[in-house]
CSV table of C-alpha atoms and ligand atoms in Angstrom, one decimal:
chain,number,residue,atom,x,y,z
A,43,MET,CA,58.9,129.2,110.4
A,44,SER,CA,59.0,132.3,108.2
A,45,ALA,CA,55.6,134.0,107.6
A,46,LEU,CA,56.8,135.4,104.2
A,47,PRO,CA,55.0,133.8,101.2
A,48,ASP,CA,57.3,132.1,98.7
A,49,PRO,CA,57.6,133.8,95.3
A,50,PRO,CA,55.4,132.5,92.5
A,51,GLY,CA,56.6,129.2,91.2
A,52,THR,CA,58.5,128.2,94.3
A,53,ASP,CA,57.0,125.4,96.4
A,54,HIS,CA,58.1,125.8,100.0
A,55,ASP,CA,58.3,122.0,100.7
A,56,ALA,CA,60.0,121.2,97.4
A,57,LEU,CA,62.8,123.7,98.2
A,58,VAL,CA,63.2,122.6,101.8
A,59,GLY,CA,63.4,119.0,100.5
A,60,THR,CA,66.0,120.0,97.9
A,61,LEU,CA,68.1,121.9,100.5
A,62,LEU,CA,68.0,119.0,102.9
A,63,GLN,CA,69.2,116.6,100.2
A,64,LEU,CA,72.0,119.0,99.3
A,65,VAL,CA,73.3,119.5,102.9
A,66,ARG,CA,73.1,115.8,103.6
A,67,SER,CA,75.3,115.0,100.6
A,68,GLU,CA,78.2,117.4,101.7
A,69,PRO,CA,80.1,117.7,104.9
A,70,THR,CA,79.5,121.5,104.9
A,71,SER,CA,77.8,124.0,102.6
A,72,THR,CA,77.4,127.8,102.4
A,73,ARG,CA,74.3,129.7,101.6
A,74,ALA,CA,76.0,130.7,98.3
A,75,SER,CA,76.9,127.2,97.4
A,76,LEU,CA,73.3,126.0,98.2
A,77,THR,CA,71.9,128.8,96.0
A,78,GLU,CA,74.1,127.7,93.2
A,79,ARG,CA,73.4,124.0,93.5
A,80,SER,CA,69.6,124.4,94.0
A,81,GLY,CA,69.2,126.8,91.2
A,82,MET,CA,66.9,129.0,93.4
A,83,GLY,CA,67.1,132.6,94.4
A,84,ARG,CA,69.5,133.7,97.1
A,85,THR,CA,66.9,135.4,99.3
A,86,ILE,CA,64.6,132.4,99.4
A,87,VAL,CA,67.5,129.9,100.0
A,88,THR,CA,68.7,132.0,102.9
A,89,GLN,CA,65.2,132.1,104.4
A,90,ARG,CA,64.8,128.4,104.1
A,91,VAL,CA,68.3,127.6,105.5
A,92,ASN,CA,67.5,129.9,108.5
A,93,GLU,CA,64.3,128.0,109.0
A,94,LEU,CA,66.1,124.7,109.0
A,95,ILE,CA,68.7,126.1,111.5
A,96,GLU,CA,65.8,127.1,113.7
A,97,THR,CA,64.4,123.5,113.7
A,98,GLY,CA,67.8,122.2,114.8
A,99,LEU,CA,68.4,120.1,111.7
A,100,LEU,CA,71.2,122.4,110.4
A,101,ALA,CA,73.9,124.3,112.3
A,102,GLU,CA,76.3,127.0,111.4
A,103,THR,CA,79.8,125.7,111.9
A,104,GLY,CA,82.1,128.6,111.2
A,105,ARG,CA,83.5,130.5,108.2
A,106,GLY,CA,84.3,128.9,104.9
A,107,LYS,CA,86.8,130.1,102.3
A,108,SER,CA,86.6,133.8,101.3
A,109,THR,CA,86.3,134.6,97.6
A,110,GLY,CA,87.1,138.2,98.4
A,111,GLY,CA,85.6,140.1,101.3
A,112,ARG,CA,84.2,138.5,104.4
A,113,ALA,CA,84.2,134.7,104.4
A,114,PRO,CA,80.7,133.1,104.2
A,115,ARG,CA,79.3,131.1,107.2
A,116,GLU,CA,79.2,127.4,106.6
A,117,VAL,CA,76.2,125.2,107.6
A,118,ARG,CA,76.1,121.4,108.1
A,119,PHE,CA,73.4,118.7,108.7
A,120,ARG,CA,73.1,117.9,112.4
A,121,ARG,CA,73.1,114.2,112.1
A,122,GLU,CA,73.8,113.8,115.8
A,123,ALA,CA,70.6,115.5,116.8
A,124,ALA,CA,68.5,112.4,116.9
A,125,CYS,CA,68.7,108.6,116.5
A,126,VAL,CA,66.8,106.1,114.4
A,127,VAL,CA,66.6,102.3,114.5
A,128,GLY,CA,66.9,100.1,111.4
A,129,VAL,CA,65.6,96.5,111.6
A,130,GLU,CA,66.3,93.9,109.0
A,131,VAL,CA,64.3,90.7,109.4
A,132,GLY,CA,65.7,87.8,107.2
A,133,ALA,CA,64.3,84.3,106.7
A,134,SER,CA,66.8,83.1,109.4
A,135,SER,CA,68.1,86.3,111.1
A,136,ILE,CA,67.4,89.6,112.8
A,137,ASP,CA,69.8,92.5,112.3
A,138,VAL,CA,69.2,95.8,114.2
A,139,ALA,CA,71.2,99.0,114.0
A,140,LEU,CA,70.9,102.2,116.1
A,141,THR,CA,72.1,105.0,113.8
A,142,ASP,CA,72.3,108.8,113.7
A,143,LEU,CA,70.4,110.8,111.1
A,144,ALA,CA,73.1,110.1,108.5
A,145,GLY,CA,72.6,106.3,108.9
A,146,ARG,CA,75.9,105.8,110.7
A,147,PRO,CA,75.6,102.9,113.1
A,148,LEU,CA,76.1,103.8,116.8
A,149,GLY,CA,75.5,100.2,117.8
A,150,CYS,CA,74.4,97.0,116.0
A,151,HIS,CA,73.1,93.6,117.0
A,152,GLU,CA,72.9,90.6,114.7
A,153,GLN,CA,71.4,87.2,115.6
A,154,SER,CA,69.9,84.0,114.2
A,155,TRP,CA,66.1,83.8,114.2
A,156,ASP,CA,63.6,81.8,112.4
A,157,VAL,CA,61.0,84.2,110.9
A,158,ALA,CA,58.5,81.3,110.8
A,159,ARG,CA,58.2,81.6,114.6
A,160,GLY,CA,55.6,84.2,113.8
A,161,PRO,CA,55.1,88.0,114.3
A,162,ASP,CA,54.4,88.0,118.1
A,163,ALA,CA,57.6,86.2,119.1
A,164,THR,CA,59.6,88.0,116.5
A,165,LEU,CA,58.5,91.5,117.3
A,166,ASP,CA,58.9,90.8,121.1
A,167,GLN,CA,62.5,89.8,120.3
A,168,ILE,CA,63.0,93.0,118.2
A,169,ASP,CA,61.6,95.1,121.1
A,170,VAL,CA,64.2,93.5,123.4
A,171,ILE,CA,67.0,94.1,121.0
A,172,ILE,CA,66.0,97.8,120.5
A,173,ASP,CA,65.8,98.4,124.2
A,174,ARG,CA,69.3,96.9,124.7
A,175,LEU,CA,70.8,98.9,121.9
A,176,ARG,CA,69.3,102.1,123.2
A,177,THR,CA,70.5,101.5,126.7
A,178,ALA,CA,74.1,100.7,125.5
A,179,HIS,CA,74.5,103.2,122.6
A,180,GLN,CA,71.9,106.0,122.6
A,181,PRO,CA,73.6,109.3,123.8
A,182,ARG,CA,71.8,111.0,126.6
A,183,ALA,CA,69.4,113.8,125.6
A,184,VAL,CA,69.4,112.5,122.0
A,185,PRO,CA,65.9,111.3,121.1
A,186,LEU,CA,64.9,108.2,119.1
A,187,VAL,CA,62.7,109.6,116.4
A,188,GLY,CA,61.9,106.7,114.0
A,189,ILE,CA,62.2,103.0,113.2
A,190,GLY,CA,62.6,101.5,109.7
A,191,VAL,CA,61.9,97.8,109.1
A,192,GLY,CA,62.7,95.5,106.2
A,193,LEU,CA,60.8,92.2,105.9
A,194,PRO,CA,61.5,89.2,103.7
A,195,GLY,CA,58.3,89.4,101.8
A,196,PRO,CA,55.8,91.7,100.1
A,197,VAL,CA,54.7,94.7,102.2
A,198,GLU,CA,52.0,97.3,101.8
A,199,PHE,CA,54.2,100.3,102.5
A,200,ALA,CA,51.2,102.7,103.2
A,201,THR,CA,50.0,100.6,106.1
A,202,GLY,CA,53.2,98.8,107.1
A,203,THR,CA,51.7,95.3,106.8
A,204,PRO,CA,53.0,92.2,105.1
A,205,VAL,CA,50.8,90.9,102.3
A,206,ALA,CA,50.7,87.1,101.7
A,207,PRO,CA,54.4,86.6,102.3
A,208,PRO,CA,55.4,83.1,101.1
A,209,ILE,CA,58.1,82.4,103.8
A,210,MET,CA,56.5,84.1,106.8
A,211,PRO,CA,53.6,82.0,108.2
A,212,GLY,CA,51.3,83.9,110.4
A,213,TRP,CA,52.5,87.4,109.2
A,214,ASP,CA,49.9,88.0,106.5
A,215,GLY,CA,48.1,91.3,107.4
A,216,TYR,CA,49.9,91.6,110.8
A,217,PRO,CA,50.1,95.3,111.8
A,218,VAL,CA,53.9,95.4,112.2
A,219,ARG,CA,54.1,99.2,111.9
A,220,ASP,CA,51.3,99.7,114.5
A,221,HIS,CA,52.9,97.2,117.0
A,222,LEU,CA,56.3,98.9,116.9
A,223,ALA,CA,54.9,102.4,116.9
A,224,ALA,CA,52.7,101.7,120.0
A,225,ARG,CA,55.7,100.0,121.8
A,226,HIS,CA,58.3,102.7,121.1
A,227,GLY,CA,56.3,105.8,120.6
A,228,VAL,CA,57.9,106.9,117.3
A,229,GLY,CA,57.1,106.9,113.6
A,230,VAL,CA,57.6,103.5,112.0
A,231,TRP,CA,58.0,102.6,108.3
A,232,VAL,CA,58.0,99.0,107.0
A,233,ASP,CA,59.0,97.9,103.5
A,234,ASN,CA,60.3,94.7,101.9
A,235,ASP,CA,63.9,93.8,102.5
A,236,VAL,CA,65.1,94.4,98.9
A,237,ASN,CA,63.7,97.9,98.8
A,238,VAL,CA,65.4,98.9,102.0
A,239,MET,CA,68.7,97.4,100.7
A,240,ALA,CA,68.3,99.4,97.5
A,241,LEU,CA,67.8,102.6,99.5
A,242,GLY,CA,70.8,101.8,101.7
A,243,GLU,CA,73.0,101.5,98.6
A,244,LEU,CA,71.6,104.8,97.2
A,245,ARG,CA,72.3,106.7,100.4
A,246,ALA,CA,75.4,105.1,101.7
A,247,GLY,CA,76.7,102.3,99.5
A,248,THR,CA,77.7,101.5,95.9
A,249,ALA,CA,75.0,103.7,94.3
A,250,VAL,CA,75.6,107.0,96.1
A,251,GLY,CA,74.9,109.7,93.5
A,252,VAL,CA,73.4,107.3,90.9
A,253,ARG,CA,69.9,108.3,89.6
A,254,ASP,CA,68.9,105.0,87.9
A,255,PHE,CA,69.9,101.6,89.2
A,256,LEU,CA,68.8,98.1,90.1
A,257,TYR,CA,69.7,96.4,93.4
A,258,VAL,CA,69.6,92.6,93.0
A,259,LYS,CA,69.6,90.4,96.1
A,260,VAL,CA,70.6,86.8,95.6
A,261,GLY,CA,69.9,85.0,98.8
A,262,THR,CA,67.6,82.1,99.5
A,263,GLY,CA,65.3,83.8,97.0
A,264,ILE,CA,66.0,86.5,94.4
A,265,GLY,CA,64.5,90.0,94.3
A,266,ALA,CA,65.3,93.4,93.1
A,267,GLY,CA,64.8,97.0,94.2
A,268,LEU,CA,64.4,99.7,91.5
A,269,VAL,CA,65.7,103.3,91.9
A,270,SER,CA,64.4,105.5,89.1
A,271,ASP,CA,65.4,109.2,88.9
A,272,GLY,CA,66.8,109.0,92.4
A,273,ARG,CA,63.7,107.6,94.0
A,274,LEU,CA,62.7,104.1,95.1
A,275,HIS,CA,60.0,102.8,92.7
A,276,ARG,CA,57.6,100.6,94.7
A,277,GLY,CA,54.9,100.2,92.1
A,278,THR,CA,51.1,100.3,92.6
A,279,GLY,CA,50.9,97.4,95.0
A,280,GLY,CA,54.5,97.6,96.4
A,281,CYS,CA,55.7,94.5,94.6
A,282,ALA,CA,57.9,96.2,91.9
A,283,GLY,CA,61.1,94.3,91.4
A,284,ASP,CA,59.9,90.9,92.4
A,285,ILE,CA,62.1,89.4,89.7
A,286,GLY,CA,62.6,86.0,91.3
A,287,HIS,CA,59.2,84.9,89.9
A,288,ILE,CA,59.8,85.9,86.3
A,289,ALA,CA,59.5,82.7,84.2
A,290,VAL,CA,62.7,81.7,82.5
A,291,VAL,CA,63.2,79.5,79.4
A,292,GLY,CA,64.2,76.0,80.5
A,293,GLY,CA,63.0,76.7,84.1
A,294,ALA,CA,63.2,74.2,86.9
A,295,PRO,CA,60.6,71.4,86.8
A,296,GLN,CA,60.2,71.7,90.6
A,297,PRO,CA,57.5,74.1,91.8
A,298,CYS,CA,58.7,77.5,93.1
A,299,ARG,CA,57.8,78.5,96.7
A,300,CYS,CA,55.2,80.9,95.1
A,301,GLY,CA,53.4,77.8,93.8
A,302,LYS,CA,54.1,78.4,90.1
A,303,ARG,CA,56.7,76.6,87.9
A,304,GLY,CA,59.6,77.9,85.9
A,305,CYS,CA,60.5,80.8,88.1
A,306,LEU,CA,64.1,82.3,88.0
A,307,GLU,CA,64.3,81.8,91.8
A,308,ALA,CA,63.5,78.1,91.6
A,309,LEU,CA,66.4,77.7,89.2
A,310,ALA,CA,69.1,80.1,90.5
A,311,GLY,CA,68.3,81.2,94.0
A,312,GLY,CA,70.1,80.0,97.2
A,313,ALA,CA,67.4,77.4,97.9
A,314,ALA,CA,67.7,76.0,94.4
A,315,LEU,CA,71.5,75.8,94.7
A,316,ALA,CA,71.1,73.9,98.0
A,317,ARG,CA,68.7,71.5,96.3
A,318,ASP,CA,71.0,71.0,93.3
A,319,ALA,CA,74.0,70.6,95.7
A,320,LEU,CA,72.3,67.7,97.5
A,321,ALA,CA,71.6,66.0,94.2
A,322,CYS,CA,75.3,66.4,93.2
A,323,ALA,CA,76.4,65.0,96.5
A,324,GLU,CA,74.2,62.0,96.3
A,325,ASN,CA,75.0,61.1,92.7
A,326,GLY,CA,78.7,61.5,93.3
A,327,SER,CA,79.4,64.2,90.7
A,328,SER,CA,81.0,66.5,93.3
A,329,PRO,CA,83.5,64.9,95.7
A,330,TYR,CA,83.5,68.1,97.8
A,331,LEU,CA,79.7,68.1,98.3
A,332,SER,CA,79.6,64.3,98.9
A,333,ALA,CA,82.2,64.8,101.7
A,334,ARG,CA,80.2,67.6,103.2
A,335,LEU,CA,77.1,65.4,103.5
A,336,GLY,CA,76.9,63.1,106.5
A,337,ASP,CA,74.6,61.5,109.0
A,338,ASP,CA,74.8,64.6,111.2
A,339,ARG,CA,74.3,66.9,108.1
A,340,PRO,CA,71.5,65.6,105.9
A,341,ALA,CA,71.1,68.8,103.9
A,342,LEU,CA,73.5,71.3,102.2
A,343,MET,CA,73.4,75.0,101.8
A,344,ALA,CA,74.2,77.5,99.0
A,345,SER,CA,77.3,78.5,101.1
A,346,ASP,CA,78.6,74.9,100.7
A,347,VAL,CA,78.5,75.4,96.9
A,348,ALA,CA,80.4,78.7,97.2
A,349,ALA,CA,83.0,77.1,99.5
A,350,GLY,CA,83.3,74.1,97.1
A,351,ALA,CA,83.9,76.4,94.2
A,352,ARG,CA,86.6,78.2,96.2
A,353,SER,CA,88.3,74.9,97.0
A,354,GLY,CA,88.5,74.0,93.3
A,355,ASP,CA,85.5,71.6,92.9
A,356,HIS,CA,84.4,71.9,89.3
A,357,THR,CA,80.8,70.8,89.9
A,358,CYS,CA,80.3,73.6,92.5
A,359,ALA,CA,81.9,76.1,90.1
A,360,ASP,CA,79.5,75.0,87.4
A,361,LEU,CA,76.5,75.3,89.6
A,362,LEU,CA,77.4,78.9,90.4
A,363,LYS,CA,78.2,79.7,86.8
A,364,GLN,CA,74.8,78.4,85.6
A,365,ALA,CA,73.0,80.3,88.3
A,366,GLY,CA,74.8,83.5,87.4
A,367,GLU,CA,74.1,82.9,83.7
A,368,GLN,CA,70.3,82.5,84.4
A,369,ILE,CA,70.2,85.6,86.6
A,370,GLY,CA,72.2,87.6,84.0
A,371,ARG,CA,69.9,86.4,81.3
A,372,THR,CA,66.8,87.8,83.2
A,373,LEU,CA,68.7,91.0,84.1
A,374,ALA,CA,69.6,91.6,80.5
A,375,GLY,CA,65.9,91.9,79.6
A,376,LEU,CA,65.3,94.2,82.5
A,377,ILE,CA,68.4,96.3,81.6
A,378,ASN,CA,67.1,96.7,78.0
A,379,PHE,CA,63.7,97.8,79.4
A,380,PHE,CA,64.9,100.1,82.3
A,381,ASN,CA,68.3,101.3,81.1
A,382,PRO,CA,70.0,101.7,84.5
A,383,SER,CA,73.6,102.9,84.8
A,384,LEU,CA,74.4,100.5,87.6
A,385,VAL,CA,73.3,97.1,88.8
A,386,VAL,CA,74.3,96.4,92.4
A,387,ILE,CA,74.5,92.7,93.4
A,388,GLY,CA,74.0,91.7,97.0
A,389,GLY,CA,72.5,89.0,99.3
A,390,GLY,CA,74.2,86.1,101.1
A,391,VAL,CA,74.7,83.9,98.0
A,392,ALA,CA,76.2,86.7,95.9
A,393,LEU,CA,78.5,87.9,98.8
A,394,SER,CA,79.9,84.4,99.3
A,395,GLY,CA,82.3,84.6,96.3
A,396,ASP,CA,83.2,86.4,93.0
A,397,LEU,CA,82.2,83.6,90.7
A,398,LEU,CA,78.5,84.3,90.7
A,399,LEU,CA,79.1,88.0,90.0
A,400,ALA,CA,81.5,87.2,87.2
A,401,SER,CA,79.0,84.9,85.6
A,402,ILE,CA,76.2,87.5,86.0
A,403,ARG,CA,78.4,90.2,84.4
A,404,HIS,CA,79.3,88.0,81.5
A,405,SER,CA,75.7,87.1,80.7
A,406,VAL,CA,74.5,90.7,81.1
A,407,TYR,CA,77.1,92.2,78.8
A,408,ALA,CA,76.6,89.4,76.2
A,409,LEU,CA,72.8,89.7,76.1
A,410,SER,CA,71.9,93.4,76.7
A,411,LEU,CA,71.7,96.0,73.9
A,412,PRO,CA,75.0,97.7,73.2
A,413,LEU,CA,73.5,101.1,74.0
A,414,ALA,CA,72.2,99.9,77.3
A,415,THR,CA,75.6,98.5,78.4
A,416,ARG,CA,77.8,101.3,77.1
A,417,THR,CA,78.0,103.0,80.5
A,418,LEU,CA,76.6,100.1,82.6
A,419,ARG,CA,78.4,99.0,85.7
A,420,VAL,CA,77.6,95.7,87.5
A,421,GLU,CA,79.1,95.9,91.0
A,422,MET,CA,79.0,94.0,94.3
A,423,SER,CA,77.2,95.7,97.2
A,424,ALA,CA,79.5,98.0,99.2
A,425,LEU,CA,77.3,97.7,102.3
A,426,SER,CA,77.5,93.9,102.2
A,427,SER,CA,75.7,92.2,105.1
A,428,GLN,CA,74.9,95.7,106.6
A,429,ALA,CA,72.8,96.7,103.6
A,430,GLY,CA,69.5,95.6,105.3
A,431,MET,CA,69.8,97.3,108.6
A,432,VAL,CA,71.4,100.5,107.3
A,433,GLY,CA,68.9,100.6,104.5
A,434,ALA,CA,66.1,100.1,107.0
A,435,ALA,CA,67.4,103.1,109.0
A,436,PHE,CA,67.4,105.2,105.8
A,437,THR,CA,63.8,104.1,105.1
A,438,ALA,CA,62.9,105.9,108.4
A,439,ILE,CA,65.3,108.8,107.8
A,440,ASP,CA,64.1,109.6,104.3
A,441,GLU,CA,60.4,109.6,105.5
A,442,LEU,CA,61.3,111.7,108.6
A,443,LEU,CA,63.1,114.3,106.4
A,444,ALA,CA,60.2,114.7,104.0
A,445,PRO,CA,59.3,118.3,104.5
A,446,ARG,CA,55.6,117.6,105.4
A,447,GLN,CA,56.8,115.4,108.3
A,448,LEU,CA,59.2,117.9,109.8
A,449,PRO,CA,56.8,119.8,112.0
A,450,GLY,CA,55.7,116.5,113.7
A,451,TRP,CA,59.0,115.6,115.2
A,452,THR,CA,61.8,118.2,114.9
A,453,HIS,CA,60.7,119.9,118.2
A,454,ARG,CA,62.3,116.8,119.8
A,455,LEU,CA,65.7,117.3,118.3
A,456,CYS,CA,68.7,117.5,120.7
A,457,ARG,CA,70.0,121.1,120.7
A,458,ASP,CA,73.1,120.5,122.7
A,459,PRO,CA,76.3,121.5,120.9
A,460,LEU,CA,78.2,118.2,120.8
A,461,PRO,CA,81.9,117.6,121.2
A,462,GLN,CA,84.0,118.0,118.1
A,463,ALA,CA,84.6,114.3,117.8
A,464,ALA,CA,80.9,113.6,117.4
A,465,THR,CA,80.6,115.9,114.4
A,466,ALA,CA,83.8,114.9,112.6
B,78,ZN,ZN1,58.0,81.7,91.9
């Protein structure tokens, strides 16, 4: 690292962070383009770029276009210099991706798993999956440098422990981060699933380049991740965005899984749709759902409602429309408050068809303030079912690339020049 002091008003870490963000967002840059985009002085930018080349995070690739005189040297982010693992634990699944430092999957594994089996069995299974993925897909000489994890419940980010998660019996206070760090010998960051999905959309999905947006997951439950001014907003206790438990007018009489009544989730989440589907099957109002129900199939799922709607069953379509309307109604209030330019809708229930999205959109545009919706987009998740594991990988990558973290791990980066195909 350079021994020269930075000029007054220039924070070393802030500039390194800015430069890393800039080089990650473009295939190649030049020192001149980075000077222009960062708004900092040419000398200091050149010094910091040279430092980052020394660490192995950046590489010079060749010469760019000349604007008169000698063509400038181009630099790029060496995403192939290390690997990270992203783990998404769902209520009924484990998805794991081994990725490069740009969050691009080198190998993935997805399987069914009941999170209620508890932390010991679940983390053992995750260890096995990580070992298998590394054996099959981790390039030789390229180190694993971090693991990111998304869990389906509230997580204290600073310690990597779940806090009173409603659907994860036995996980309350379990040291998830410490278990994985001890087992794999790398830095580990744990967050709730919706936050990691929001981060995935910000870095590699629908929200790339968007400063203020909401990611809304409609799965068994409903939750949201907030990105404000380009950063994930976790809140004081880490539960920002827990919108499933906002009370709604005319809420369901049944208690929510949080123990309260009237929550949005108890009215419009996947579990609520499954409950209402069973009632419609039993009272005969939906021929499709009645036919799905049988001795060998005593319960229905939200996906049955989506399939019914696609097949033309009016009751199924109405159930989805009503759920979308309730979600949109709650979102309209949040949009008036937060003024995002984008709402990304994801999660298993949302991804199962367009009807829910259409209904959410209709309700949002009808009920939000005109100024808040003037430039507002409501879009489906581009990362789809990969949002969790890719987002979890970015949870680790973003932390690793924080300038204060760099000295702790960049000495491990692979320095080998890799074949052209690997850097394309
Ligand atoms: Zn609730």
